[in-house]
XYZ file of C-alpha atoms in Angstrom:
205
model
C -0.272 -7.641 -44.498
C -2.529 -8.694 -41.993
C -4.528 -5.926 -39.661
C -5.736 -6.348 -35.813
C -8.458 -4.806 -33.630
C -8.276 -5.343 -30.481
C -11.546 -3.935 -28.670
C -11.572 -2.020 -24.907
C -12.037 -4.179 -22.667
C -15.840 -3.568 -21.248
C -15.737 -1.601 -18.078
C -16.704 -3.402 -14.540
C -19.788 -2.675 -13.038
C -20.947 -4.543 -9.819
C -23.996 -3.707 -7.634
C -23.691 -1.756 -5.281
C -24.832 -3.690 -2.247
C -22.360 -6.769 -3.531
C -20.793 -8.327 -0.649
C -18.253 -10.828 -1.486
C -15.415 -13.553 0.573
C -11.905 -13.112 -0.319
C -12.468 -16.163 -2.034
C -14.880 -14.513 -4.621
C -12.733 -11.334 -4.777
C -9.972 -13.053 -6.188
C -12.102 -14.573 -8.748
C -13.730 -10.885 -9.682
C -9.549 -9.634 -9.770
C -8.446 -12.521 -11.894
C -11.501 -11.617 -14.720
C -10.331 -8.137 -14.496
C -6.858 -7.592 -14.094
C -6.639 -4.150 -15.568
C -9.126 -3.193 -12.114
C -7.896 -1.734 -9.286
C -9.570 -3.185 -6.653
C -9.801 -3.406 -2.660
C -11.611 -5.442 -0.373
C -13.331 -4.108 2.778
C -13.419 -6.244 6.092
C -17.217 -5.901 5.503
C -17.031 -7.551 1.851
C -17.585 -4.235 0.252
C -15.525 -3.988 -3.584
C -13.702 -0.566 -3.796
C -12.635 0.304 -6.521
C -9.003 2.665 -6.962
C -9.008 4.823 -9.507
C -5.475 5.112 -11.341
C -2.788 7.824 -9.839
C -2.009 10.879 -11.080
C 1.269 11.413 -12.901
C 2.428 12.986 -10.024
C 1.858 10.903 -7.645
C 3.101 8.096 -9.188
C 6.403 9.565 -9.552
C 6.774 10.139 -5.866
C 5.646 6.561 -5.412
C 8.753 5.417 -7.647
C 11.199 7.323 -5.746
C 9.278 6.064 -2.256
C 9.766 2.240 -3.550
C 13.584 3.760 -4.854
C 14.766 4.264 -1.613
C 12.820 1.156 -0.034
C 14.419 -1.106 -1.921
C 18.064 0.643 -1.906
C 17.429 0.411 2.022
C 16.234 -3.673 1.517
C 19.290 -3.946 -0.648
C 21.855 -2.361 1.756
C 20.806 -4.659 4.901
C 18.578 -7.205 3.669
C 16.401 -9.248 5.526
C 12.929 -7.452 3.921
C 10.924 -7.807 0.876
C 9.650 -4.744 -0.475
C 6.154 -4.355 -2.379
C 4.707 -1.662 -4.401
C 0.736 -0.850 -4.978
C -0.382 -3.935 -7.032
C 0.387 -6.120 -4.451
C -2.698 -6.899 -2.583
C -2.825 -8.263 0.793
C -5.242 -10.170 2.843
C -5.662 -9.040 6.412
C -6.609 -10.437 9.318
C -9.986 -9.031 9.204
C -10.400 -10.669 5.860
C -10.050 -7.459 3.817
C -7.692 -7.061 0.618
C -5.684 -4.073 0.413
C -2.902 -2.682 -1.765
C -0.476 -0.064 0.226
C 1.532 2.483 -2.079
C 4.358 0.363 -0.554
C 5.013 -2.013 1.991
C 7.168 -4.273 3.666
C 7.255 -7.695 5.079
C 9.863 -9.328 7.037
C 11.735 -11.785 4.917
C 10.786 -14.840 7.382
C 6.977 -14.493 7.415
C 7.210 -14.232 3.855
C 9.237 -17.440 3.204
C 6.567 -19.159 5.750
C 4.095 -18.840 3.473
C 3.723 -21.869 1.153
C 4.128 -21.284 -2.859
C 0.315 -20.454 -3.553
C -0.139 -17.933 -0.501
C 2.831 -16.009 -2.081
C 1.001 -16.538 -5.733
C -2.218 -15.128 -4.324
C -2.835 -12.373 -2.070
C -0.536 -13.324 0.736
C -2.241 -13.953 3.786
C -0.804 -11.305 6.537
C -0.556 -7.801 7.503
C 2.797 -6.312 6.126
C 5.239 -4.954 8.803
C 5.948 -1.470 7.369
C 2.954 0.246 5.594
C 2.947 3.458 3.279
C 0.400 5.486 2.026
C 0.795 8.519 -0.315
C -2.335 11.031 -0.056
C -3.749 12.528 -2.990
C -4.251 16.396 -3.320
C -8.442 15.892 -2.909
C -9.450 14.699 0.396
C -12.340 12.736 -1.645
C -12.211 9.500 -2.799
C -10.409 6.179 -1.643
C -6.897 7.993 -2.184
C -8.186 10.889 -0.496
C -6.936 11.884 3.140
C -9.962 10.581 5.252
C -10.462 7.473 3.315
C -6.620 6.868 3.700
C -6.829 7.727 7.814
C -9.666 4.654 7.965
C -6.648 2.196 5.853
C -4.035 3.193 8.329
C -6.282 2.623 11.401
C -7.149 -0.673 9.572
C -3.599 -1.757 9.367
C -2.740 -0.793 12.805
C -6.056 -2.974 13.911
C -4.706 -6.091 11.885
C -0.925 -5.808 12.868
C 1.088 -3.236 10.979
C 4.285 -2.479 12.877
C 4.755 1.002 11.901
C 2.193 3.280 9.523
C 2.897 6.317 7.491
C 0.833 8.599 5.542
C 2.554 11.047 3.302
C 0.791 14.273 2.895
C 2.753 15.772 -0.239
C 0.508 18.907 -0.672
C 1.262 19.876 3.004
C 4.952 18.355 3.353
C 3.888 16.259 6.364
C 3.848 12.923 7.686
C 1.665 10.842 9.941
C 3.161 8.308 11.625
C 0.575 5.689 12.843
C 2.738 3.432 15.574
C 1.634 -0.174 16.324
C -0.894 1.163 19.018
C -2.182 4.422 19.807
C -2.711 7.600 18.019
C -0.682 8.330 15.126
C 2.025 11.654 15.112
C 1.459 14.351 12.626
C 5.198 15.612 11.868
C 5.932 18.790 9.569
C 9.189 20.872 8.312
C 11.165 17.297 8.210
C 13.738 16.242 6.023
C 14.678 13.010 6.615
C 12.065 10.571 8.113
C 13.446 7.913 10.148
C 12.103 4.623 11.378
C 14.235 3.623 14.281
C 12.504 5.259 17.192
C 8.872 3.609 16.120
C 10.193 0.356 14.782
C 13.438 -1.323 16.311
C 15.635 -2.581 13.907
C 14.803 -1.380 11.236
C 17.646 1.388 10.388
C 15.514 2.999 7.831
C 15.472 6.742 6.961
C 13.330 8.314 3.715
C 14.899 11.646 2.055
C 11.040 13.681 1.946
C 12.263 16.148 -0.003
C 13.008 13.894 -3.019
C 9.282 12.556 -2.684
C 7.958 15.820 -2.169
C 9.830 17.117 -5.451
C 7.594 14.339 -7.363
C-alpha cells in the first residue's frame, strides 16, 4: 500500500515596507492561494486572518438571503469574501459580501471576470468582529467602508453583531448608525433594489 506526506505549506512572510502594483499582488495571491490577502490604495499587503466560527456562520446566512433575494428578481450577481476586487484607487479588497449589477459584470471581458474584476461593487457588506483590533476589527472596517464609498459603492453596511446594529454608509455623506432593527431594508438608500435582510437570523450566528 503506498503512504503520502504532504508537508504545510511554509507560511508567507513579506517585509514590511513592501509596496507592490496590483499587477504584482496578483502574482504574490496566485503563489499563495491558501493567503488571505488585501491590497491597500497605497500598495501596502494586508493580510486577513481566517474568521471565527461564528462569524462565518452569520456570513452564510448573510450570502443565504443575498442570493435568495438575487434569485427572486434577478438582475445581480452576488459574491462572498474570496472574491477580491480592484478599486478605483487601485486597491484589492474582499467584502464579506457584495454585489454587482449584472450589466457591469457582463461588460467585463473573460479575463477581468477571471482576475480580480476591475470595479467597485454596487452593494457592499461588512461583518465586524467582536475585537475592535485588527483588519476585521471595527475601526479598520470604518476606513474599508469609507474606501468603498470613495471608489463608488452605492450603498455600505457594516454589521455590528456584538451590539445588534448597523451602519449604513450611503453613496455620499456620513454613514447612519441604526439599532433595535429587525428587518434591514435597502430601498430608501438604494432605488431599486427591493432588498430587505432578516438581522435577527444573522445575529443568531
Amino acid at each position: 500500500m503506498m503512504t503520502f506526506t504532504t508537508s504545510p505549506a511554509p507560511a508567507l512572510r513579506l517585509p514590511p515596507d513592501l509596496h507592490l502594483t496590483p499587477e504584482q499582488f496578483e502574482l504574490v495571491c496566485a503563489e499563495n492561494r491558501d493567503a488571505v490577502l488585501e491590497l491597500a490604495a497605497d500598495g501596502r499587503v494586508i493580510a486577513m486572518t481566517p474568521t471565527g466560527s461564528e462569524t462565518g456562520a452569520r456570513n452564510s446566512e448573510l450570502l443565504f438571503q443575498l442570493k435568495l433575494f438575487t434569485n427572486r428578481v434577478g438582475g445581480w450577481k452576488v459574491f462572498d469574501s474570496s472574491s477580491g476586487f480592484r478599486l478605483p484607487d487601485g486597491s484589492v479588497v474582499s467584502p464579506d459580501a457584495s454585489l454587482v449589477d449584472l450589466d457591469r459584470w457582463q461588460a467585463l471581458s473573460t479575463a477581468e471576470r477571471r482576475s480580480f474584476a476591475p470595479l467597485c461593487p454596487d452593494l457592499v457588506v461588512e461583518l465586524a468582529s467582536p475585537s475592535d483590533e485588527g483588519p476585521r476589527g471595527v475601526s479598520a472596517l470604518r476606513q474599508k467602508m469609507a474606501s468603498y464609498q470613495a471608489n463608488g459603492a452605492r450603498l455600505g453596511w457594516l454589521l455590528l453583531p456584538y451590539q445588534q446594529a448597523v451602519e449604513v454608509w450611503p453613496a455620499s455623506g456620513a454613514p447612519q448608525r441604526l439599532e433595535q432593527i429587525d428587518v434591514l431594508e435597502a430601498t430608501p438608500h438604494f432605488p431599486g433594489l427591493q432588498l430587505q435582510l432578516q438581522l435577527a437570523e444573522i445575529w443568531a450566528g
